[in-house]
XYZ file of C-alpha atoms in Angstrom:
487
model
C 0.081 -0.235 -0.341
C 2.667 2.039 0.764
C 4.386 1.244 -2.235
C 1.787 2.042 -4.386
C 0.965 6.115 -3.102
C 4.732 7.018 -3.490
C 4.150 5.699 -6.834
C 1.269 8.460 -6.964
C 2.565 11.290 -5.160
C 5.969 10.425 -8.111
C 3.595 10.683 -11.003
C 1.904 13.729 -9.846
C 4.704 15.470 -8.814
C 5.865 14.697 -12.767
C 2.836 16.469 -14.223
C 2.709 19.450 -12.270
C 6.528 19.870 -13.489
C 5.681 19.257 -17.431
C 2.738 21.864 -17.093
C 5.256 25.063 -15.362
C 7.605 23.927 -18.181
C 4.920 24.747 -20.716
C 3.872 27.363 -19.595
C 7.107 28.727 -19.303
C 7.777 28.478 -22.638
C 4.674 30.042 -24.014
C 5.178 33.779 -25.910
C 4.255 37.056 -24.053
C 1.648 39.137 -24.947
C 1.552 41.969 -27.697
C 1.662 45.628 -26.210
C -0.074 48.566 -28.077
C 2.633 51.046 -28.075
C 2.307 54.897 -29.129
C 4.941 54.090 -31.819
C 2.520 51.492 -33.437
C -0.022 54.085 -33.523
C 1.418 56.396 -34.997
C 2.429 54.406 -37.682
C -0.300 53.051 -38.411
C -1.713 56.526 -38.648
C 1.208 57.098 -41.055
C 0.222 54.131 -42.863
C -2.886 55.575 -43.427
C -2.156 58.584 -44.429
C -0.110 56.880 -47.708
C -3.493 55.412 -48.896
C -5.201 58.158 -49.446
C -2.296 59.643 -51.129
C -1.561 58.686 -55.168
C 1.733 59.749 -56.725
C 2.699 58.785 -60.059
C 5.667 59.553 -62.161
C 5.628 61.475 -65.164
C 5.169 59.099 -67.815
C 2.618 57.917 -65.942
C 0.602 61.297 -65.499
C 0.982 61.637 -69.740
C -0.261 57.938 -69.687
C -3.233 58.432 -67.585
C -4.271 61.166 -69.486
C -4.675 63.480 -65.751
C -6.715 66.718 -66.007
C -6.828 68.907 -63.301
C -9.715 72.052 -62.644
C -10.332 74.270 -60.109
C -13.553 74.323 -58.451
C -15.591 77.059 -59.381
C -18.769 78.820 -58.537
C -21.940 77.615 -60.837
C -25.102 78.751 -61.281
C -27.082 75.339 -60.572
C -30.454 75.153 -61.390
C -33.054 72.887 -59.428
C -35.181 70.135 -61.139
C -36.835 67.485 -61.352
C -37.208 64.337 -63.699
C -40.363 63.381 -65.543
C -41.013 60.276 -66.923
C -43.011 60.357 -71.241
C -42.490 59.056 -74.955
C -41.040 60.178 -77.670
C -44.599 61.073 -80.502
C -44.901 62.308 -83.551
C -45.465 65.782 -83.720
C -48.683 66.545 -84.417
C -47.868 69.162 -87.052
C -45.937 67.058 -89.036
C -47.995 63.490 -88.917
C -50.789 63.549 -91.133
C -52.454 60.501 -92.243
C -53.380 61.283 -96.596
C -56.999 59.880 -97.001
C -59.111 60.112 -100.205
C -61.367 62.275 -100.754
C -63.904 60.500 -102.636
C -64.873 57.602 -104.107
C -63.026 55.235 -106.449
C -60.183 52.828 -106.773
C -56.973 53.021 -106.362
C -54.830 52.070 -109.788
C -51.357 53.067 -108.578
C -49.188 53.165 -105.537
C -45.323 55.043 -105.734
C -44.329 54.503 -101.744
C -44.414 52.193 -99.205
C -42.759 52.036 -96.244
C -40.102 54.037 -95.098
C -39.719 55.248 -98.454
C -38.835 59.881 -98.050
C -40.967 61.818 -99.702
C -40.777 65.709 -100.688
C -44.138 67.991 -100.072
C -46.465 67.870 -103.410
C -44.839 63.970 -104.083
C -47.852 62.572 -105.701
C -47.700 58.556 -103.850
C -50.376 57.288 -105.293
C -53.222 57.181 -108.146
C -57.023 56.473 -108.089
C -59.701 56.702 -111.106
C -62.994 58.183 -109.806
C -65.767 59.118 -111.315
C -66.853 61.578 -109.312
C -64.010 63.831 -110.378
C -64.705 62.876 -113.884
C -68.352 64.511 -113.570
C -67.088 67.521 -111.176
C -64.062 68.420 -114.022
C -66.952 68.066 -117.407
C -68.446 70.510 -114.793
C -66.175 72.680 -114.707
C -65.723 72.766 -118.046
C -68.851 73.714 -119.117
C -69.318 76.428 -115.782
C -66.166 77.893 -118.124
C -67.509 78.083 -121.333
C -71.000 79.730 -119.967
C -68.636 82.084 -118.406
C -66.624 82.867 -121.699
C -70.096 83.194 -124.025
C -71.376 85.535 -121.236
C -68.499 87.561 -121.134
C -68.526 88.633 -124.192
C -72.439 89.164 -124.557
C -71.424 91.455 -121.717
C -68.242 92.725 -123.648
C -70.796 93.550 -126.822
C -73.577 94.999 -124.433
C -70.404 97.478 -122.602
C -69.192 98.232 -126.539
C -73.180 99.059 -127.844
C -73.711 101.452 -124.277
C -70.708 103.227 -125.189
C -71.804 103.255 -128.621
C -75.301 104.412 -128.724
C -74.353 107.290 -125.923
C -71.650 108.569 -128.302
C -74.452 108.291 -131.458
C -76.833 110.254 -128.999
C -74.444 113.140 -127.768
C -73.922 113.744 -131.854
C -76.965 114.024 -132.255
C -77.480 116.633 -129.989
C -74.585 118.581 -130.930
C -76.452 118.831 -134.794
C -73.551 116.505 -136.760
C -74.745 115.433 -140.375
C -76.031 112.363 -140.606
C -72.767 111.491 -142.790
C -70.689 113.072 -140.196
C -72.258 110.504 -137.750
C -71.747 107.039 -140.146
C -68.092 108.422 -140.559
C -66.834 108.610 -137.415
C -68.786 105.360 -135.892
C -68.593 104.216 -139.069
C -65.756 101.424 -136.777
C -68.289 101.338 -133.441
C -70.605 98.767 -132.552
C -73.866 99.828 -132.258
C -76.034 97.232 -132.784
C -80.026 97.892 -134.132
C -79.636 101.335 -132.553
C -77.509 102.547 -135.620
C -80.218 102.266 -137.970
C -83.049 103.435 -135.333
C -81.493 106.398 -134.587
C -79.910 107.360 -137.801
C -83.120 107.135 -139.861
C -85.457 108.814 -136.722
C -82.576 111.656 -136.708
C -82.609 111.970 -140.595
C -86.543 112.626 -140.576
C -85.912 115.041 -137.506
C -84.080 116.856 -139.566
C -85.779 116.753 -143.014
C -89.090 117.957 -141.095
C -86.579 121.180 -139.979
C -85.416 121.729 -142.784
C -88.860 121.699 -145.255
C -90.874 123.753 -141.940
C -87.506 126.134 -142.424
C -87.729 126.228 -146.136
C -91.949 126.715 -146.468
C -91.708 129.541 -143.144
C -90.235 132.640 -145.622
C -93.655 131.560 -148.379
C -95.812 131.341 -145.803
C -95.116 135.082 -143.600
C -95.371 135.923 -147.849
C -98.509 134.562 -148.050
C -97.362 132.676 -151.027
C -98.339 129.146 -149.224
C -101.107 128.098 -147.640
C -101.063 128.871 -143.678
C -102.867 125.439 -143.411
C -99.797 123.699 -144.839
C -97.108 125.912 -142.621
C -98.918 124.867 -139.747
C -98.670 121.040 -140.632
C -94.886 121.190 -141.224
C -94.375 122.592 -137.902
C -96.090 119.782 -136.194
C -94.350 117.233 -138.050
C -91.674 118.782 -137.273
C -91.959 118.752 -133.435
C -93.846 115.477 -134.054
C -89.855 114.148 -135.615
C -88.370 116.098 -132.844
C -90.703 114.595 -130.137
C -89.818 110.782 -131.497
C -86.781 111.470 -131.741
C -85.621 112.506 -128.080
C -88.135 109.474 -127.097
C -86.023 107.059 -128.864
C -82.643 108.807 -128.000
C -83.778 108.297 -124.213
C -85.124 104.566 -124.370
C -81.969 103.591 -126.553
C -79.897 105.117 -123.886
C -81.896 103.242 -120.911
C -81.807 100.324 -122.877
C -78.294 99.687 -123.358
C -77.884 100.479 -120.253
C -80.072 98.002 -118.512
C -78.803 95.388 -120.947
C -75.643 95.999 -119.003
C -76.007 95.506 -115.971
C -78.016 92.752 -117.333
C -74.695 90.981 -118.931
C -73.025 91.989 -115.973
C -74.447 90.060 -114.051
C -74.620 87.994 -116.255
C -71.265 87.508 -116.407
C -71.540 87.729 -112.543
C -73.555 84.058 -112.538
C -71.449 82.476 -114.423
C -68.186 83.229 -112.213
C -69.694 82.868 -109.588
C -70.807 79.074 -111.170
C -67.538 78.110 -112.098
C -65.479 79.437 -108.307
C -68.534 77.105 -107.352
C -67.661 73.702 -109.971
C -64.230 74.213 -109.200
C -64.198 74.732 -105.072
C -66.540 71.271 -105.564
C -63.885 69.736 -107.711
C -60.692 70.925 -105.329
C -62.360 69.632 -101.699
C -62.939 65.536 -104.465
C -59.018 66.462 -105.053
C -58.290 66.446 -101.501
C -56.044 69.673 -98.849
C -52.710 68.612 -100.567
C -53.441 68.148 -104.053
C -52.709 71.825 -106.814
C -55.270 74.055 -105.623
C -57.184 73.660 -109.252
C -57.574 77.251 -110.771
C -58.749 78.734 -114.173
C -55.570 80.034 -114.947
C -54.285 75.770 -114.183
C -57.269 73.811 -115.069
C -56.698 72.433 -117.795
C -59.740 71.657 -120.447
C -57.910 69.645 -122.587
C -57.754 66.197 -120.659
C -60.145 63.549 -121.907
C -58.407 59.773 -120.334
C -57.254 61.180 -117.542
C -60.024 63.242 -116.971
C -61.176 61.299 -113.766
C -57.697 60.482 -112.040
C -56.655 61.813 -108.490
C -53.285 61.981 -107.678
C -52.355 61.607 -104.420
C -49.501 64.232 -103.110
C -47.651 64.627 -99.666
C -48.427 67.028 -97.733
C -45.636 67.487 -95.872
C -41.426 67.324 -96.821
C -40.992 63.027 -94.275
C -41.060 59.355 -94.242
C -43.904 57.068 -95.355
C -44.660 55.264 -91.915
C -47.492 53.567 -93.230
C -49.438 52.179 -96.402
C -52.589 50.774 -95.974
C -54.198 50.158 -99.011
C -52.602 48.882 -102.642
C -53.023 49.057 -106.269
C -56.824 47.694 -107.208
C -58.450 48.139 -103.659
C -61.905 50.231 -104.039
C -61.537 53.109 -101.498
C -64.398 55.138 -100.092
C -63.992 58.907 -99.049
C -62.334 59.360 -96.028
C -60.454 56.199 -96.202
C -56.113 56.518 -95.095
C -54.119 55.260 -97.056
C -50.675 56.606 -96.149
C -49.465 57.813 -92.700
C -46.671 60.569 -93.269
C -44.371 61.901 -90.512
C -41.048 64.292 -90.377
C -39.036 62.952 -87.829
C -36.813 65.319 -87.936
C -38.743 67.354 -85.107
C -40.030 64.838 -82.007
C -42.632 65.595 -79.351
C -40.955 64.629 -76.246
C -44.513 64.334 -73.838
C -43.584 64.043 -70.229
C -46.177 62.847 -67.176
C -46.728 65.532 -64.813
C -48.470 63.871 -61.683
C -50.390 65.888 -59.191
C -47.194 65.609 -57.033
C -44.977 67.706 -59.142
C -47.784 69.951 -60.387
C -47.007 72.875 -57.866
C -43.150 72.194 -57.643
C -42.665 72.390 -61.818
C -42.276 75.791 -62.713
C -42.107 75.885 -66.555
C -43.577 78.099 -69.434
C -43.567 78.104 -72.922
C -40.169 78.512 -75.537
C -38.359 77.316 -71.795
C -35.342 75.022 -72.457
C -35.145 71.595 -71.109
C -32.884 68.642 -71.155
C -33.954 64.980 -72.172
C -32.568 61.780 -71.588
C -33.169 57.988 -73.717
C -32.404 54.650 -71.526
C -33.162 53.179 -75.048
C -30.131 55.638 -76.047
C -27.680 55.112 -73.135
C -28.601 57.816 -71.712
C -28.389 60.110 -74.625
C -28.787 63.712 -73.832
C -31.655 65.922 -76.047
C -32.327 69.938 -76.138
C -36.152 70.581 -75.955
C -38.073 73.621 -76.563
C -41.637 73.568 -74.028
C -44.377 74.027 -76.906
C -47.494 72.972 -74.739
C -48.326 72.548 -70.761
C -51.456 70.977 -70.600
C -54.095 71.839 -67.664
C -55.829 68.747 -69.043
C -55.568 65.464 -66.589
C -55.818 62.510 -68.529
C -58.346 61.000 -66.530
C -56.530 57.484 -66.755
C -53.220 58.349 -65.859
C -53.749 61.019 -63.597
C -51.445 63.301 -65.344
C -51.485 66.367 -67.234
C -48.518 66.024 -70.518
C -45.730 68.625 -71.033
C -45.005 68.915 -74.458
C -41.468 69.679 -75.724
C -40.344 70.148 -79.527
C -37.416 67.983 -80.010
C -35.305 69.043 -83.320
C -32.952 66.102 -84.939
C -31.953 64.008 -87.196
C -30.424 60.899 -85.413
C -32.099 57.938 -86.711
C -32.352 56.283 -83.759
C -34.977 58.709 -82.326
C -38.070 56.734 -82.483
C -41.882 57.762 -81.739
C -42.885 54.812 -78.561
C -39.159 55.560 -76.982
C -39.175 55.685 -72.551
C -37.265 59.101 -72.255
C -36.724 61.336 -68.832
C -37.500 65.037 -68.863
C -35.188 67.877 -66.190
C -37.631 70.264 -66.111
C -36.752 73.535 -63.818
C -38.547 73.862 -60.364
C -37.003 77.013 -59.050
C -35.340 79.297 -59.303
C -30.685 78.835 -60.356
C -28.480 79.219 -57.013
C -24.611 79.814 -56.843
C -22.975 77.070 -55.711
C -19.243 75.689 -56.170
C -19.572 72.348 -58.556
C -17.245 70.211 -60.588
C -17.264 67.775 -63.469
C -19.247 65.314 -62.118
C -16.783 62.303 -63.795
C -15.231 64.047 -61.253
C -16.493 62.614 -57.838
C -15.872 58.594 -57.587
C -18.335 56.813 -55.103
C -16.815 54.149 -52.919
C -17.724 52.012 -50.450
C -21.429 54.658 -49.747
C -18.595 57.185 -49.738
C -18.247 60.112 -52.218
C -14.761 61.343 -52.680
C -12.698 63.394 -55.417
C -8.251 63.979 -55.594
C -6.989 66.794 -54.813
C -4.135 67.612 -56.663
C -0.605 68.761 -54.608
C 2.431 69.618 -56.840
C 2.701 67.837 -60.083
C 2.111 64.077 -60.286
C 0.712 63.563 -56.153
C -3.100 63.547 -55.529
C -4.720 63.339 -52.456
C -8.391 61.505 -51.523
C -10.737 64.083 -50.215
C -13.951 63.049 -48.649
C -17.021 65.165 -50.333
C -20.547 65.900 -49.567
C -22.174 65.718 -52.857
C -25.706 67.736 -53.287
C -27.709 67.435 -56.662
C -25.550 67.134 -59.668
C -26.972 69.766 -63.288
C -26.322 69.682 -66.579
C -23.084 67.843 -66.190
C -21.973 69.567 -63.061
C -21.751 67.715 -59.462
C -22.786 70.080 -55.985
C -20.331 70.174 -52.837
C -21.267 71.015 -50.241
C -18.597 70.077 -48.296
C -14.776 68.868 -48.341
C -12.753 71.286 -51.100
C -12.746 74.691 -50.966
C -13.230 77.442 -54.571
C -9.685 77.643 -56.152
C -9.257 73.982 -55.358
C -6.972 71.657 -58.049
C -9.761 68.980 -58.681
C -8.657 65.955 -60.754
C -11.632 66.152 -63.683
C -9.910 63.340 -65.775
C -8.411 59.715 -65.639
C -10.321 59.419 -62.033
C -11.363 55.867 -62.432
C -6.773 55.068 -62.558
C -6.935 57.408 -59.423
C -9.580 55.746 -57.574
C -7.082 51.521 -58.938
C -4.195 52.739 -57.757
C -5.854 53.554 -54.389
C -7.783 50.678 -53.638
C -3.988 48.568 -54.791
C -2.065 50.572 -52.732
C -4.617 49.842 -49.794
C -4.915 45.680 -50.716
C -1.325 45.697 -50.400
C -0.614 46.885 -47.328
């Protein structure tokens, strides 16, 4: 028993000695010293700074600009879509019934204003052209009658004046040989001749009657005949003047009526030809048409592109049917939706410039001009339209594309701002690189505000005049991150 006890005590002594030896060999715990803390601070300072050789600076393309005060306008971004300019988007419709005989344009075809794009045969148009021809013929006849009556009126006036002046019939015939007098040449000159004869007879017998060589009764008869002839001539002259003046007025009225009928027939023809067709007038109307009298040429009213074709040759068309849709896509409408929450914030008026971006075109930006500030709210969307005209020949612009429109919400304010590409974001921190000398660039954390027109507002972090890197920024960021990983 005593032997076992000695063995156990010896074993415990060995275990205790071994544990003490193991504990003695463990290393001491590290102690953070002020030197290590200082070294850590120096390490942090080095990580915030990037140094480049002159060669690297040139290859990276470093560009430095000073931070300046810019006038930025607060904006709000509204969603919307591109649409056709309603003034440059037209449907070519037939104004008459007929049959399409020829189609000269297809979707995608560029057309110019006045270009013929299709031909229709319409009996209704043929009848209208025939009526115009008849009305023009009637007008020509009425014009000829008016001109003749007017000439006769002037001739009779001269004839009556010459009679009243007492010129001889031979003088009258000679002077009025080329004048148009109608039947009045015979009636008035005959009455004038009789009046002159009666006057001569009465005058020649008056002396004989005074001597008693001629009976007084006969002289009285001759005097009465003279008076009757004078009265008859005066009456005939007055009635002739009245008649020719009346005929002038009647023929003038008939000509005016014929002219109105021509205008009415031309208006009906132009209505059947359509508003875009060449306007038919008295001077441009071709009276020699025969084979093409029923043809109607459909023409494009604008310069643009055929967007849609709805009918083909040999198809029947009814008045009002659309055959083509043509649009000028060099000018489009950017239609943004202004919802109720934005009404009070947005301050725009017609003529104001706005920015339009399109996600489908890699955020390409375009200038546009406000032309319509809509007031009516669409019950389906709960938004009022804000329309801006966008002028661009970029073929990627297509009606229906989604867009974003930046609209001013207040007056401009002066702030310190740098180009958008100068601001870098990493792990939710925004910073810029400030140049310190030629080849040293220090990271400076900044607080940013709004971004407008390619510039970002800097609320704090840098001051006006600080040299900020605006090109080669991402290369500096990469160098900075690599340096941090290496440490």
